[in-house]
């Protein structure tokens, strides 16, 4: 490798040589002054234990060096090695973006079997370490996907609360409703808000509708989460709901599930994982 063929390395070598030469010159100059010069000049009024301080002007060399360093820094960042210049990280990010675009185009309209296969692969790598290979939640340490998106899960959330989602409106406390009222609200959510299917307690839907304002105060009358202030449950029981959880992340007992909206998964991959997770309840 010829270092002189790389502008960045060449600039670094020139800078190092300049620093060495300037250091040798300055050190030599001051060693000579220490040997030969005598202290002269006007002393400041203040002194400490009899030790005074001369009213020396700012050294011209120091001032020029300081200004020169500032000018060089601006030149280096804006012209010598621009902030938008080539970098290996930038090249990697461009390659990833190009691959993701190609990936999204190839799988733009996947059927359910394709989503299940893709989702299982991503699940085993990204989700199984915490949720378990079968999605059972590793003995309650993470969400059990056998219950995910079910009516019983809504009842459990109302009774036990929901924490770690970091929504602006705050965490949902436990015990907002008693068990019978929770079942009624769950029935209403399943049939009228999420439209996820027939409730196991259809006879409680009317009661749940009357109790819904307690929940609508945060989730909104339409269950959409009031513009992101709280979790949207209008898609509860469907893959879209799981995608929203993936995008938002959650703090759990064994750590924090990251928000997968940072590019590590494409939109198709998130939908695939969500589809696979919901297949575990079928």
mmCIF file of C-alpha atoms in Angstrom:
data_model
loop_
_atom_site.group_PDB
_atom_site.id
_atom_site.type_symbol
_atom_site.label_atom_id
_atom_site.label_comp_id
_atom_site.label_asym_id
_atom_site.label_seq_id
_atom_site.Cartn_x
_atom_site.Cartn_y
_atom_site.Cartn_z
ATOM 1 C CA UNK A 1 0.000 0.000 0.000
ATOM 2 C CA UNK A 2 1.408 3.387 -1.011
ATOM 3 C CA UNK A 3 0.334 5.805 1.718
ATOM 4 C CA UNK A 4 1.151 8.805 -0.447
ATOM 5 C CA UNK A 5 -1.595 7.824 -2.912
ATOM 6 C CA UNK A 6 -4.239 8.421 -0.246
ATOM 7 C CA UNK A 7 -5.026 12.108 0.236
ATOM 8 C CA UNK A 8 -6.239 11.594 3.797
ATOM 9 C CA UNK A 9 -3.079 9.700 4.814
ATOM 10 C CA UNK A 10 -0.871 12.235 3.031
ATOM 11 C CA UNK A 11 -2.606 15.091 4.847
ATOM 12 C CA UNK A 12 -2.117 13.274 8.141
ATOM 13 C CA UNK A 13 1.607 12.723 7.468
ATOM 14 C CA UNK A 14 2.123 16.376 6.530
ATOM 15 C CA UNK A 15 0.312 17.461 9.676
ATOM 16 C CA UNK A 16 2.433 15.162 11.844
ATOM 17 C CA UNK A 17 5.655 16.455 10.241
ATOM 18 C CA UNK A 18 4.540 20.063 10.763
ATOM 19 C CA UNK A 19 3.724 19.395 14.418
ATOM 20 C CA UNK A 20 7.165 17.809 14.994
ATOM 21 C CA UNK A 21 9.031 20.693 13.338
ATOM 22 C CA UNK A 22 7.044 23.349 15.196
ATOM 23 C CA UNK A 23 7.509 21.502 18.488
ATOM 24 C CA UNK A 24 11.287 21.264 18.011
ATOM 25 C CA UNK A 25 11.466 24.975 17.123
ATOM 26 C CA UNK A 26 9.329 26.151 20.047
ATOM 27 C CA UNK A 27 11.036 23.895 22.605
ATOM 28 C CA UNK A 28 14.456 25.016 21.412
ATOM 29 C CA UNK A 29 13.437 28.674 21.547
ATOM 30 C CA UNK A 30 12.142 28.453 25.101
ATOM 31 C CA UNK A 31 15.091 26.397 26.356
ATOM 32 C CA UNK A 32 17.378 29.120 25.024
ATOM 33 C CA UNK A 33 15.262 31.790 26.720
ATOM 34 C CA UNK A 34 15.374 29.910 30.026
ATOM 35 C CA UNK A 35 19.165 29.911 29.872
ATOM 36 C CA UNK A 36 19.734 33.502 28.801
ATOM 37 C CA UNK A 37 16.703 35.765 29.398
ATOM 38 C CA UNK A 38 16.042 37.754 32.535
ATOM 39 C CA UNK A 39 12.550 38.535 33.778
ATOM 40 C CA UNK A 40 11.551 42.123 33.108
ATOM 41 C CA UNK A 41 8.352 44.099 32.775
ATOM 42 C CA UNK A 42 5.503 45.501 34.821
ATOM 43 C CA UNK A 43 4.088 43.335 37.571
ATOM 44 C CA UNK A 44 0.382 42.992 38.200
ATOM 45 C CA UNK A 45 -1.037 44.360 41.448
ATOM 46 C CA UNK A 46 -2.051 40.944 42.741
ATOM 47 C CA UNK A 47 0.435 38.486 44.218
ATOM 48 C CA UNK A 48 0.203 35.157 45.967
ATOM 49 C CA UNK A 49 2.537 34.558 48.903
ATOM 50 C CA UNK A 50 4.907 37.118 47.454
ATOM 51 C CA UNK A 51 4.839 35.628 43.972
ATOM 52 C CA UNK A 52 3.781 38.167 41.364
ATOM 53 C CA UNK A 53 2.723 37.935 37.746
ATOM 54 C CA UNK A 54 3.953 40.018 34.844
ATOM 55 C CA UNK A 55 1.501 41.915 32.656
ATOM 56 C CA UNK A 56 2.656 40.140 29.532
ATOM 57 C CA UNK A 57 0.797 40.774 26.267
ATOM 58 C CA UNK A 58 -0.708 37.842 24.414
ATOM 59 C CA UNK A 59 2.153 36.103 22.548
ATOM 60 C CA UNK A 60 1.850 36.811 18.847
ATOM 61 C CA UNK A 61 2.926 33.311 17.964
ATOM 62 C CA UNK A 62 0.269 31.761 20.202
ATOM 63 C CA UNK A 63 -2.460 33.996 18.763
ATOM 64 C CA UNK A 64 -1.423 33.197 15.196
ATOM 65 C CA UNK A 65 -1.269 29.483 15.983
ATOM 66 C CA UNK A 66 -4.753 29.573 17.506
ATOM 67 C CA UNK A 67 -6.267 31.437 14.547
ATOM 68 C CA UNK A 68 -4.390 29.220 12.114
ATOM 69 C CA UNK A 69 -5.769 26.099 13.808
ATOM 70 C CA UNK A 70 -9.323 27.435 13.517
ATOM 71 C CA UNK A 71 -8.852 28.276 9.828
ATOM 72 C CA UNK A 72 -7.286 24.873 9.154
ATOM 73 C CA UNK A 73 -10.150 23.067 10.929
ATOM 74 C CA UNK A 74 -12.749 24.863 8.814
ATOM 75 C CA UNK A 75 -10.808 24.132 5.645
ATOM 76 C CA UNK A 76 -10.369 20.474 6.604
ATOM 77 C CA UNK A 77 -14.059 19.850 7.290
ATOM 78 C CA UNK A 78 -15.431 21.889 4.393
ATOM 79 C CA UNK A 79 -12.841 21.411 1.654
ATOM 80 C CA UNK A 80 -9.892 19.205 2.603
ATOM 81 C CA UNK A 81 -12.019 16.276 3.708
ATOM 82 C CA UNK A 82 -15.667 17.348 3.349
ATOM 83 C CA UNK A 83 -18.289 16.033 5.733
ATOM 84 C CA UNK A 84 -20.199 14.656 2.744
ATOM 85 C CA UNK A 85 -17.083 13.044 1.272
ATOM 86 C CA UNK A 86 -16.435 9.340 0.849
ATOM 87 C CA UNK A 87 -16.443 7.068 3.874
ATOM 88 C CA UNK A 88 -16.687 3.308 4.268
ATOM 89 C CA UNK A 89 -19.665 3.735 6.582
ATOM 90 C CA UNK A 90 -21.381 5.883 3.955
ATOM 91 C CA UNK A 91 -20.656 3.315 1.260
ATOM 92 C CA UNK A 92 -22.026 0.542 3.474
ATOM 93 C CA UNK A 93 -25.197 2.533 4.196
ATOM 94 C CA UNK A 94 -25.698 3.169 0.485
ATOM 95 C CA UNK A 95 -25.279 -0.537 -0.287
ATOM 96 C CA UNK A 96 -27.755 -1.488 2.448
ATOM 97 C CA UNK A 97 -30.274 1.074 1.184
ATOM 98 C CA UNK A 98 -29.913 -0.215 -2.380
ATOM 99 C CA UNK A 99 -30.334 -3.819 -1.228
ATOM 100 C CA UNK A 100 -33.395 -2.944 0.861
ATOM 101 C CA UNK A 101 -34.959 -1.162 -2.104
ATOM 102 C CA UNK A 102 -34.350 -4.225 -4.274
ATOM 103 C CA UNK A 103 -35.679 -6.496 -1.522
ATOM 104 C CA UNK A 104 -38.848 -4.440 -1.060
ATOM 105 C CA UNK A 105 -39.415 -4.426 -4.828
ATOM 106 C CA UNK A 106 -38.951 -8.191 -5.121
ATOM 107 C CA UNK A 107 -41.348 -8.970 -2.280
ATOM 108 C CA UNK A 108 -43.792 -6.110 -2.847
ATOM 109 C CA UNK A 109 -46.847 -8.397 -2.957
ATOM 110 C CA UNK A 110 -46.019 -11.554 -0.998
ATOM 111 C CA UNK A 111 -48.664 -14.180 -0.320
ATOM 112 C CA UNK A 112 -49.289 -15.466 3.200
ATOM 113 C CA UNK A 113 -47.045 -18.510 2.837
ATOM 114 C CA UNK A 114 -44.160 -16.312 1.750
ATOM 115 C CA UNK A 115 -44.741 -14.001 4.708
ATOM 116 C CA UNK A 116 -44.857 -16.943 7.111
ATOM 117 C CA UNK A 117 -41.602 -18.387 5.787
ATOM 118 C CA UNK A 118 -39.822 -15.033 5.814
ATOM 119 C CA UNK A 119 -41.278 -14.148 9.211
ATOM 120 C CA UNK A 120 -40.168 -17.411 10.810
ATOM 121 C CA UNK A 121 -36.578 -16.829 9.675
ATOM 122 C CA UNK A 122 -36.480 -13.299 11.068
ATOM 123 C CA UNK A 123 -38.277 -14.393 14.248
ATOM 124 C CA UNK A 124 -35.695 -17.076 15.034
ATOM 125 C CA UNK A 125 -32.857 -14.550 14.712
ATOM 126 C CA UNK A 126 -34.360 -11.382 16.183
ATOM 127 C CA UNK A 127 -37.163 -12.507 18.511
ATOM 128 C CA UNK A 128 -36.534 -16.063 19.706
ATOM 129 C CA UNK A 129 -33.617 -15.173 22.042
ATOM 130 C CA UNK A 130 -36.150 -13.475 24.345
ATOM 131 C CA UNK A 131 -39.546 -14.880 23.374
ATOM 132 C CA UNK A 132 -38.356 -18.455 22.890
ATOM 133 C CA UNK A 133 -38.197 -20.557 19.730
ATOM 134 C CA UNK A 134 -41.876 -21.435 20.076
ATOM 135 C CA UNK A 135 -42.843 -17.913 21.159
ATOM 136 C CA UNK A 136 -43.912 -19.039 24.632
ATOM 137 C CA UNK A 137 -42.214 -16.101 26.348
ATOM 138 C CA UNK A 138 -39.583 -18.185 28.201
ATOM 139 C CA UNK A 139 -41.592 -18.803 31.358
ATOM 140 C CA UNK A 140 -43.222 -15.397 31.517
ATOM 141 C CA UNK A 141 -40.062 -13.350 31.016
ATOM 142 C CA UNK A 142 -41.337 -12.011 27.682
ATOM 143 C CA UNK A 143 -44.683 -11.862 25.878
ATOM 144 C CA UNK A 144 -46.279 -15.259 25.256
ATOM 145 C CA UNK A 145 -47.360 -15.224 21.616
ATOM 146 C CA UNK A 146 -49.793 -18.078 22.181
ATOM 147 C CA UNK A 147 -51.966 -15.424 23.870
ATOM 148 C CA UNK A 148 -50.891 -12.482 21.706
ATOM 149 C CA UNK A 149 -53.709 -10.596 20.045
ATOM 150 C CA UNK A 150 -56.425 -12.564 21.826
ATOM 151 C CA UNK A 151 -59.420 -11.355 23.784
ATOM 152 C CA UNK A 152 -57.968 -12.854 26.958
ATOM 153 C CA UNK A 153 -54.869 -10.743 26.468
ATOM 154 C CA UNK A 154 -56.960 -7.561 26.453
ATOM 155 C CA UNK A 155 -58.555 -8.603 29.759
ATOM 156 C CA UNK A 156 -55.109 -9.314 31.225
ATOM 157 C CA UNK A 157 -53.771 -5.928 30.103
ATOM 158 C CA UNK A 158 -56.717 -4.045 31.605
ATOM 159 C CA UNK A 159 -56.362 -5.870 34.919
ATOM 160 C CA UNK A 160 -52.541 -5.777 35.123
ATOM 161 C CA UNK A 161 -51.722 -2.583 33.232
ATOM 162 C CA UNK A 162 -49.156 -2.034 30.520
ATOM 163 C CA UNK A 163 -45.675 -0.656 31.108
ATOM 164 C CA UNK A 164 -42.514 0.006 29.151
ATOM 165 C CA UNK A 165 -44.047 1.327 25.939
ATOM 166 C CA UNK A 166 -42.846 4.914 26.542
ATOM 167 C CA UNK A 167 -45.831 6.603 24.960
ATOM 168 C CA UNK A 168 -46.159 10.358 25.639
ATOM 169 C CA UNK A 169 -49.422 9.942 27.525
ATOM 170 C CA UNK A 170 -47.770 7.668 30.091
ATOM 171 C CA UNK A 171 -48.118 4.075 31.236
ATOM 172 C CA UNK A 172 -51.423 2.308 31.679
ATOM 173 C CA UNK A 173 -51.983 1.512 35.369
ATOM 174 C CA UNK A 174 -53.415 -1.747 36.644
ATOM 175 C CA UNK A 175 -56.907 -2.094 38.037
ATOM 176 C CA UNK A 176 -58.762 0.497 35.981
ATOM 177 C CA UNK A 177 -61.727 -1.919 35.802
ATOM 178 C CA UNK A 178 -62.826 -5.043 37.630
ATOM 179 C CA UNK A 179 -62.620 -8.406 35.875
ATOM 180 C CA UNK A 180 -66.223 -8.474 34.624
ATOM 181 C CA UNK A 181 -65.960 -4.928 33.259
ATOM 182 C CA UNK A 182 -62.620 -5.813 31.639
ATOM 183 C CA UNK A 183 -64.267 -8.718 29.838
ATOM 184 C CA UNK A 184 -67.009 -6.405 28.599
ATOM 185 C CA UNK A 185 -64.521 -3.854 27.242
ATOM 186 C CA UNK A 186 -62.498 -6.647 25.635
ATOM 187 C CA UNK A 187 -65.641 -7.890 23.901
ATOM 188 C CA UNK A 188 -66.396 -4.389 22.627
ATOM 189 C CA UNK A 189 -62.829 -3.904 21.357
ATOM 190 C CA UNK A 190 -62.833 -7.236 19.530
ATOM 191 C CA UNK A 191 -66.167 -6.724 17.787
ATOM 192 C CA UNK A 192 -66.521 -2.944 17.341
ATOM 193 C CA UNK A 193 -63.120 -1.251 17.609
ATOM 194 C CA UNK A 194 -60.653 -3.737 16.120
ATOM 195 C CA UNK A 195 -63.285 -5.763 14.280
ATOM 196 C CA UNK A 196 -61.039 -8.763 14.868
ATOM 197 C CA UNK A 197 -63.850 -11.302 14.955
ATOM 198 C CA UNK A 198 -66.678 -12.577 17.078
ATOM 199 C CA UNK A 199 -66.201 -12.073 20.799
ATOM 200 C CA UNK A 200 -66.491 -14.976 23.221
ATOM 201 C CA UNK A 201 -68.695 -12.680 25.296
ATOM 202 C CA UNK A 202 -70.937 -11.067 22.686
ATOM 203 C CA UNK A 203 -73.587 -10.518 25.311
ATOM 204 C CA UNK A 204 -71.225 -8.053 27.038
ATOM 205 C CA UNK A 205 -70.540 -5.849 24.000
ATOM 206 C CA UNK A 206 -73.208 -3.293 24.943
ATOM 207 C CA UNK A 207 -71.834 -3.074 28.479
ATOM 208 C CA UNK A 208 -68.323 -2.677 27.069
ATOM 209 C CA UNK A 209 -69.490 0.169 24.849
ATOM 210 C CA UNK A 210 -70.830 1.990 27.902
ATOM 211 C CA UNK A 211 -67.492 1.504 29.661
ATOM 212 C CA UNK A 212 -65.395 2.407 26.624
ATOM 213 C CA UNK A 213 -65.010 6.147 27.522
ATOM 214 C CA UNK A 214 -62.675 5.053 30.342
ATOM 215 C CA UNK A 215 -60.327 3.651 27.692
ATOM 216 C CA UNK A 216 -61.094 6.224 25.005
ATOM 217 C CA UNK A 217 -59.633 8.939 27.237
ATOM 218 C CA UNK A 218 -56.219 7.665 26.170
ATOM 219 C CA UNK A 219 -56.744 5.420 23.151
ATOM 220 C CA UNK A 220 -59.250 7.716 21.465
ATOM 221 C CA UNK A 221 -62.880 7.070 20.646
ATOM 222 C CA UNK A 222 -61.802 5.324 17.426
ATOM 223 C CA UNK A 223 -59.020 3.357 19.163
ATOM 224 C CA UNK A 224 -56.302 4.886 16.975
ATOM 225 C CA UNK A 225 -54.264 6.164 19.921
ATOM 226 C CA UNK A 226 -54.886 9.891 19.570
ATOM 227 C CA UNK A 227 -52.188 10.537 17.004
ATOM 228 C CA UNK A 228 -49.504 8.452 18.693
ATOM 229 C CA UNK A 229 -50.042 9.680 22.257
ATOM 230 C CA UNK A 230 -51.093 6.164 23.278
ATOM 231 C CA UNK A 231 -51.068 2.718 21.645
ATOM 232 C CA UNK A 232 -53.491 2.359 18.758
ATOM 233 C CA UNK A 233 -55.698 -0.709 19.203
ATOM 234 C CA UNK A 234 -57.905 -0.310 16.148
ATOM 235 C CA UNK A 235 -55.817 -3.060 14.506
ATOM 236 C CA UNK A 236 -55.662 -5.272 17.575
ATOM 237 C CA UNK A 237 -55.582 -8.977 16.768
ATOM 238 C CA UNK A 238 -54.099 -8.293 13.318
ATOM 239 C CA UNK A 239 -50.491 -8.204 12.048
ATOM 240 C CA UNK A 240 -50.687 -4.410 11.719
ATOM 241 C CA UNK A 241 -50.921 -4.126 15.504
ATOM 242 C CA UNK A 242 -47.754 -6.174 15.964
ATOM 243 C CA UNK A 243 -45.981 -4.023 13.378
ATOM 244 C CA UNK A 244 -46.819 -0.944 15.469
ATOM 245 C CA UNK A 245 -45.299 -2.620 18.548
ATOM 246 C CA UNK A 246 -42.167 -3.494 16.554
ATOM 247 C CA UNK A 247 -41.885 0.116 15.455
ATOM 248 C CA UNK A 248 -42.244 1.422 18.998
ATOM 249 C CA UNK A 249 -40.270 -1.064 21.105
ATOM 250 C CA UNK A 250 -40.997 -2.080 24.717
ATOM 251 C CA UNK A 251 -39.145 -2.341 28.007
ATOM 252 C CA UNK A 252 -39.675 -5.771 29.578
ATOM 253 C CA UNK A 253 -38.459 -7.922 32.449
ATOM 254 C CA UNK A 254 -35.293 -9.118 30.714
ATOM 255 C CA UNK A 255 -34.352 -5.926 28.933
ATOM 256 C CA UNK A 256 -35.628 -3.522 26.316
ATOM 257 C CA UNK A 257 -36.956 -4.662 22.963
ATOM 258 C CA UNK A 258 -35.592 -2.096 20.502
ATOM 259 C CA UNK A 259 -37.790 -0.132 18.166
ATOM 260 C CA UNK A 260 -37.346 -1.801 14.793
ATOM 261 C CA UNK A 261 -37.894 1.435 12.898
ATOM 262 C CA UNK A 262 -34.163 2.091 12.594
ATOM 263 C CA UNK A 263 -33.690 0.238 9.314
ATOM 264 C CA UNK A 264 -32.621 -3.141 10.689
ATOM 265 C CA UNK A 265 -35.876 -4.608 9.297
ATOM 266 C CA UNK A 266 -37.685 -3.550 6.147
ATOM 267 C CA UNK A 267 -41.430 -2.928 6.157
ATOM 268 C CA UNK A 268 -42.000 -6.283 4.443
ATOM 269 C CA UNK A 269 -39.884 -8.091 7.038
ATOM 270 C CA UNK A 270 -41.821 -6.466 9.892
ATOM 271 C CA UNK A 271 -45.102 -7.485 8.290
ATOM 272 C CA UNK A 272 -43.696 -11.002 7.830
ATOM 273 C CA UNK A 273 -42.699 -11.269 11.498
ATOM 274 C CA UNK A 274 -46.101 -9.964 12.553
ATOM 275 C CA UNK A 275 -47.860 -12.483 10.313
ATOM 276 C CA UNK A 276 -45.770 -15.322 11.734
ATOM 277 C CA UNK A 277 -46.383 -14.195 15.340
ATOM 278 C CA UNK A 278 -50.128 -14.162 14.773
ATOM 279 C CA UNK A 279 -49.950 -17.630 13.242
ATOM 280 C CA UNK A 280 -48.782 -18.896 16.646
ATOM 281 C CA UNK A 281 -52.234 -18.176 18.088
ATOM 282 C CA UNK A 282 -54.122 -19.963 15.312
#
